[in-house]
Structures are given as structure tokens and as C-alpha cells.
Short mmCIF file of C-alpha atoms in Angstrom, two decimals:
data_model
loop_
_atom_site.label_atom_id
_atom_site.label_comp_id
_atom_site.label_asym_id
_atom_site.label_seq_id
_atom_site.Cartn_x
_atom_site.Cartn_y
_atom_site.Cartn_z
CA ALA A 132 98.02 76.20 103.08
CA GLN A 133 98.01 80.00 103.13
CA SER A 134 101.16 82.07 102.93
CA VAL A 135 102.33 85.61 102.71
CA THR A 136 105.51 86.85 101.83
CA GLN A 137 106.29 90.64 101.73
CA LEU A 138 109.25 91.58 99.81
CA GLY A 139 111.81 93.88 101.70
CA SER A 140 111.92 94.25 104.86
CA HIS A 141 112.70 97.92 104.78
CA VAL A 142 111.88 100.39 102.11
CA SER A 143 113.00 103.96 101.93
CA VAL A 144 111.54 106.47 99.69
CA SER A 145 111.66 110.90 99.43
CA GLU A 146 108.54 112.87 100.49
CA GLY A 147 106.43 113.06 97.11
CA ALA A 148 107.59 109.62 95.37
CA LEU A 149 105.97 106.77 94.88
CA VAL A 150 105.51 104.36 97.48
CA LEU A 151 105.51 100.32 96.52
CA LEU A 152 105.26 97.69 99.10
CA ARG A 153 105.13 94.20 97.65
CA CYS A 154 103.28 91.46 99.09
CA ASN A 155 102.53 87.67 97.37
CA TYR A 156 100.60 85.14 98.76
CA SER A 157 99.43 81.79 98.25
CA SER A 158 96.20 80.21 99.27
CA SER A 159 94.05 77.41 98.20
CA VAL A 160 91.01 79.08 98.30
CA PRO A 161 89.85 82.24 96.88
CA PRO A 162 91.84 84.88 99.25
CA TYR A 163 90.69 87.34 101.54
CA LEU A 164 93.64 90.14 101.76
CA PHE A 165 94.53 92.80 103.94
CA TRP A 166 96.94 95.46 104.57
CA TYR A 167 97.60 96.80 107.95
CA VAL A 168 99.56 99.68 109.01
CA GLN A 169 101.29 99.84 112.77
CA TYR A 170 102.55 103.54 113.89
CA PRO A 171 105.44 103.35 116.66
CA ASN A 172 104.01 101.95 120.00
CA GLN A 173 100.28 101.51 118.41
CA GLY A 174 98.36 98.70 117.45
CA LEU A 175 97.69 97.39 113.77
CA GLN A 176 95.43 99.46 111.88
CA LEU A 177 93.48 98.47 109.04
CA LEU A 178 94.25 100.18 105.30
CA LEU A 179 92.63 98.23 103.39
CA LYS A 180 90.76 95.19 102.58
CA TYR A 181 90.13 92.85 99.38
CA THR A 182 87.06 90.84 99.35
CA SER A 183 86.93 89.15 95.94
CA ALA A 184 84.77 92.73 94.80
CA ALA A 185 86.79 95.00 92.69
CA THR A 186 90.54 94.47 91.97
CA LEU A 187 91.91 97.90 92.81
CA VAL A 188 91.33 98.71 96.87
CA LYS A 189 91.14 102.25 97.76
CA GLY A 190 92.01 102.32 101.54
CA ILE A 191 92.61 105.25 104.01
CA ASN A 192 95.26 107.73 103.60
CA GLY A 193 95.39 107.70 100.03
CA PHE A 194 96.65 104.02 99.83
CA GLU A 195 95.34 101.71 97.01
CA ALA A 196 95.93 98.19 96.21
CA GLU A 197 95.61 95.95 93.64
CA PHE A 198 94.78 92.11 93.60
CA LYS A 199 96.14 90.40 90.65
CA LYS A 200 95.19 86.78 90.63
CA SER A 201 97.87 85.87 87.72
CA GLU A 202 100.51 87.24 89.58
CA THR A 203 99.80 85.93 93.19
CA SER A 204 100.16 89.52 94.44
CA PHE A 205 98.31 92.40 96.45
CA HIS A 206 101.04 95.39 96.20
CA LEU A 207 100.15 98.52 98.35
CA THR A 208 100.81 101.70 96.48
CA LYS A 209 100.61 105.22 97.08
CA PRO A 210 101.29 108.09 94.83
CA SER A 211 103.29 110.64 97.00
CA ALA A 212 104.49 109.86 100.20
CA HIS A 213 104.05 112.01 103.79
CA MET A 214 106.70 111.81 106.20
CA SER A 215 103.34 110.71 108.22
CA ASP A 216 103.36 107.47 105.84
CA ALA A 217 106.50 106.29 108.26
CA ALA A 218 105.73 103.28 109.76
CA GLU A 219 105.57 99.38 109.24
CA TYR A 220 102.75 97.61 106.84
CA PHE A 221 101.57 94.21 107.12
CA CYS A 222 100.15 92.09 104.46
CA ALA A 223 97.79 89.39 105.93
CA VAL A 224 95.71 86.72 103.88
CA SER A 225 92.91 85.11 105.00
CA GLY A 226 89.61 82.79 103.46
CA THR A 227 86.55 81.03 104.32
CA GLY A 228 86.72 77.26 104.80
CA GLY A 229 88.33 77.55 108.20
CA PHE A 230 91.48 79.57 107.50
CA LYS A 231 93.11 81.99 109.82
CA THR A 232 94.59 84.81 109.16
CA ILE A 233 98.41 84.92 108.26
CA PHE A 234 100.36 88.21 108.42
CA GLY A 235 103.52 88.93 106.70
CA ALA A 236 107.13 89.78 108.39
CA GLY A 237 106.00 93.55 107.74
CA THR A 238 107.81 96.27 105.63
CA ARG A 239 108.96 99.15 107.07
CA LEU A 240 108.66 102.19 105.23
CA PHE A 241 110.97 105.38 106.22
CA VAL A 242 109.87 108.64 104.54
CA LYS A 243 113.40 110.86 103.86
CA ALA A 244 112.50 114.79 103.75
CA ASP B 995 90.84 104.34 118.77
CA SER B 996 89.82 100.98 117.61
CA GLY B 997 87.06 100.06 120.44
CA VAL B 998 89.65 97.30 121.67
CA THR B 999 90.99 97.52 125.10
CA GLN B 1000 94.05 96.08 126.50
CA THR B 1001 95.39 96.31 130.39
CA PRO B 1002 97.77 96.87 131.89
CA LYS B 1003 99.83 99.10 129.14
CA HIS B 1004 102.83 97.57 130.52
CA LEU B 1005 103.90 95.02 132.76
CA ILE B 1006 107.65 94.63 134.08
CA THR B 1007 108.15 91.29 135.78
CA ALA B 1008 110.94 88.94 136.83
CA THR B 1009 111.77 85.29 135.20
CA GLY B 1010 109.69 82.60 136.58
CA GLN B 1011 106.67 84.46 137.62
CA ARG B 1012 103.19 84.56 136.06
CA VAL B 1013 101.14 87.37 134.48
CA THR B 1014 98.08 88.05 133.11
CA LEU B 1015 97.03 90.10 130.29
CA ARG B 1016 93.36 91.18 129.38
CA CYS B 1017 91.41 92.48 126.58
CA SER B 1018 88.02 93.59 126.02
CA PRO B 1019 86.70 93.06 122.61
CA ARG B 1020 84.65 96.08 120.57
CA SER B 1021 81.06 95.86 121.20
CA GLY B 1022 79.39 93.28 119.71
CA ASP B 1023 82.38 91.37 118.47
CA LEU B 1024 82.63 87.77 119.23
CA SER B 1025 85.80 86.58 118.25
CA VAL B 1026 89.03 87.62 119.73
CA TYR B 1027 92.76 86.98 118.73
CA TRP B 1028 96.18 86.86 120.81
CA TYR B 1029 98.99 87.88 119.07
CA GLN B 1030 102.82 87.86 119.99
CA GLN B 1031 105.35 90.74 118.53
CA SER B 1032 108.49 90.51 118.98
CA LEU B 1033 111.99 92.13 116.56
CA ASP B 1034 113.09 88.67 116.26
CA GLN B 1035 110.16 86.84 115.86
CA GLY B 1036 107.83 89.33 113.99
CA LEU B 1037 104.03 89.06 114.28
CA GLN B 1038 102.74 85.57 115.63
CA PHE B 1039 99.39 84.42 115.84
CA LEU B 1040 98.90 82.87 119.18
CA ILE B 1041 95.37 81.57 119.43
CA HIS B 1042 91.99 82.88 118.92
CA TYR B 1043 88.11 82.64 120.53
CA TYR B 1044 85.14 82.75 119.18
CA ASN B 1045 81.88 83.05 121.93
CA GLY B 1046 83.79 81.50 124.50
CA GLU B 1047 85.34 78.51 122.76
CA GLU B 1048 88.73 77.93 121.34
CA ARG B 1049 88.78 78.22 117.42
CA ALA B 1050 92.34 78.03 116.43
CA LYS B 1051 95.74 77.77 117.92
CA GLY B 1052 98.90 79.09 116.44
CA ASN B 1053 102.56 79.26 117.68
CA ILE B 1054 101.24 79.51 121.42
CA LEU B 1055 103.57 77.90 124.06
CA GLU B 1056 102.15 75.36 126.68
CA ARG B 1057 103.34 77.55 129.35
CA PHE B 1058 100.78 80.11 127.83
CA SER B 1059 97.14 79.79 127.82
CA ALA B 1060 93.98 82.12 127.28
CA GLN B 1061 90.16 82.12 127.73
CA GLN B 1062 87.12 84.02 126.68
CA PHE B 1063 84.53 84.85 129.46
CA PRO B 1064 81.13 84.88 128.92
CA ASP B 1065 81.05 88.61 128.53
CA LEU B 1066 83.78 88.26 125.93
CA HIS B 1067 86.36 89.84 127.72
CA SER B 1068 89.72 87.52 126.95
CA GLU B 1069 92.71 86.86 129.52
CA LEU B 1070 95.98 85.72 127.97
CA ASN B 1071 98.11 83.82 131.06
CA LEU B 1072 102.00 83.53 131.09
CA SER B 1073 103.61 81.60 133.31
CA SER B 1074 107.15 80.35 134.14
CA LEU B 1075 108.35 83.66 132.57
CA GLU B 1076 112.08 83.52 130.45
CA LEU B 1077 113.66 86.42 129.18
CA GLY B 1078 112.49 85.51 125.55
CA ASP B 1079 108.87 85.82 126.72
CA SER B 1080 109.53 89.59 126.27
CA ALA B 1081 107.77 91.17 123.55
CA LEU B 1082 104.19 93.31 122.61
CA TYR B 1083 101.10 91.28 123.03
CA PHE B 1084 98.04 92.27 120.88
CA CYS B 1085 94.63 91.48 121.38
CA ALA B 1086 92.39 91.56 118.30
CA SER B 1087 88.76 91.36 117.82
CA SER B 1088 86.36 91.08 114.69
CA VAL B 1089 82.72 90.19 114.10
CA GLU B 1090 83.23 86.97 112.57
CA LEU B 1091 79.45 85.82 112.56
CA GLY B 1092 80.06 82.91 110.36
CA GLY B 1093 83.08 82.02 108.47
CA PRO B 1094 86.57 82.67 110.19
CA SER B 1095 88.87 84.99 109.55
CA THR B 1096 87.26 87.30 106.69
CA ASP B 1097 86.43 89.82 108.87
CA THR B 1098 88.55 92.82 109.66
CA GLN B 1099 90.45 92.29 112.79
CA TYR B 1100 90.75 95.21 115.30
CA PHE B 1101 93.34 95.50 117.14
CA GLY B 1102 94.30 96.57 120.74
CA PRO B 1103 96.85 99.16 121.92
CA GLY B 1104 99.14 96.27 123.10
CA THR B 1105 100.58 95.00 126.68
CA ARG B 1106 104.53 95.44 126.42
CA LEU B 1107 105.94 93.14 128.71
CA THR B 1108 109.08 93.13 130.10
CA VAL B 1109 110.87 89.87 131.66
CA LEU B 1110 114.26 90.98 133.74
#
């Protein structure tokens, strides 16, 4: 079985500060891991995807995530927050062998001026 | 623009009614997924179709049904609507040539359903 836990339904940072959004997963098969972003009144958009190549994955808009198997984590980071990063972020896990994609509950990121 | 289109953008209807939501996947994508997003339930997977065949079911009510047509567009039918069905309904598509769920899903802009 697969599951995703996003720690913190809301995260608030100041503009220019580090962004860290946490995601832990469980999977009985090697996982594929995704981060999606949802801006207000829009659909979800892929930020980045891990598919067992490099453990550090770089995505769009300066975001990156590191796959840590020992910690079953796939945390999303960005060195310097921008006001335009305010959105909801979803971590998702899937895998081969018939597993459907499971989305986390989402973390809403607030960026303060 | 993800390339996935959904119509209508907004839908307001009354309890007990039936509505149909339509989704056109990206060109070349064989898989279509439907999701429901509400404030209290978050993003819930409803159903997945691959090349016209149902592949997986999630938290889809019996009052809801879907299908994928030969041209790969999909429709989600919601009947006997209740106030609690008010939500954003997203469609997503992916290539998914072989194994399921490992490909990126591309989401449409959603249909906002309001049941009064």
C-alpha cells in the first residue's frame, strides 16, 4: 500500500526566506514521487518528479526536492521565497505494478512581505 | 496551459439534479483521471480511464459515473445531486503507455460545481 503525509497544512515564511515543505511517504514498491503546485482558481501543475535517477531533483521556479530513502522523505525546498510562490503544494506518490497516484492533503504556503 | 480542457468552467444547479462534466485530454494522452476537490475532503481521486477502459476506482459515489469515448474525451456524470457534492472537479491526463501512474498528470482548469 502507498500513502503520503504532508506535515503542516499551512506554512508561513517571509519573502527571501527558505521554503521547506515536508513530505513523507510509504510504498511497498520503488516509488515515483511528485510535487504539484496549485495557484488560486487553477488546476494542479507539476513542479518536479523523482523517478529513481538522481536523488536531488530540480524543478521549475527554483524549487528542488531530495529523495531520502532511509527517511522515506521527499521534502520540497526553495532557497529564497518570492511572493508569487504563495500557493498550495501537493506531494504525490505512485509506483509501477498497478498503483494509482496518491496525493497528500496539501500544504498552503503563505509568503509575507 | 496544460493542454487539458474542461467544460463548463462553472455549473450551478439544484439538489436532485443531474449534470455532466466534460474533459478533453492532451493530444496523445490515453489516460484520463477525475478528482474532486473540496475544502473538507481535500483532493480525492475518483476514477481512472485508460484508452476507453476503466482502470481504477477511488472514492467515487454510486451516484457518480464516468466514461471515456473512442476519441478519448471523458465525461463525468453526477446524479441525484446533494449539497455536499459542491466542489471543484478536476480532470487530468497522462500518456501512460504501459505501467500506470508513473507518468506526470496534466490537470485541467477544473469545473466548479455549486449545488443549491
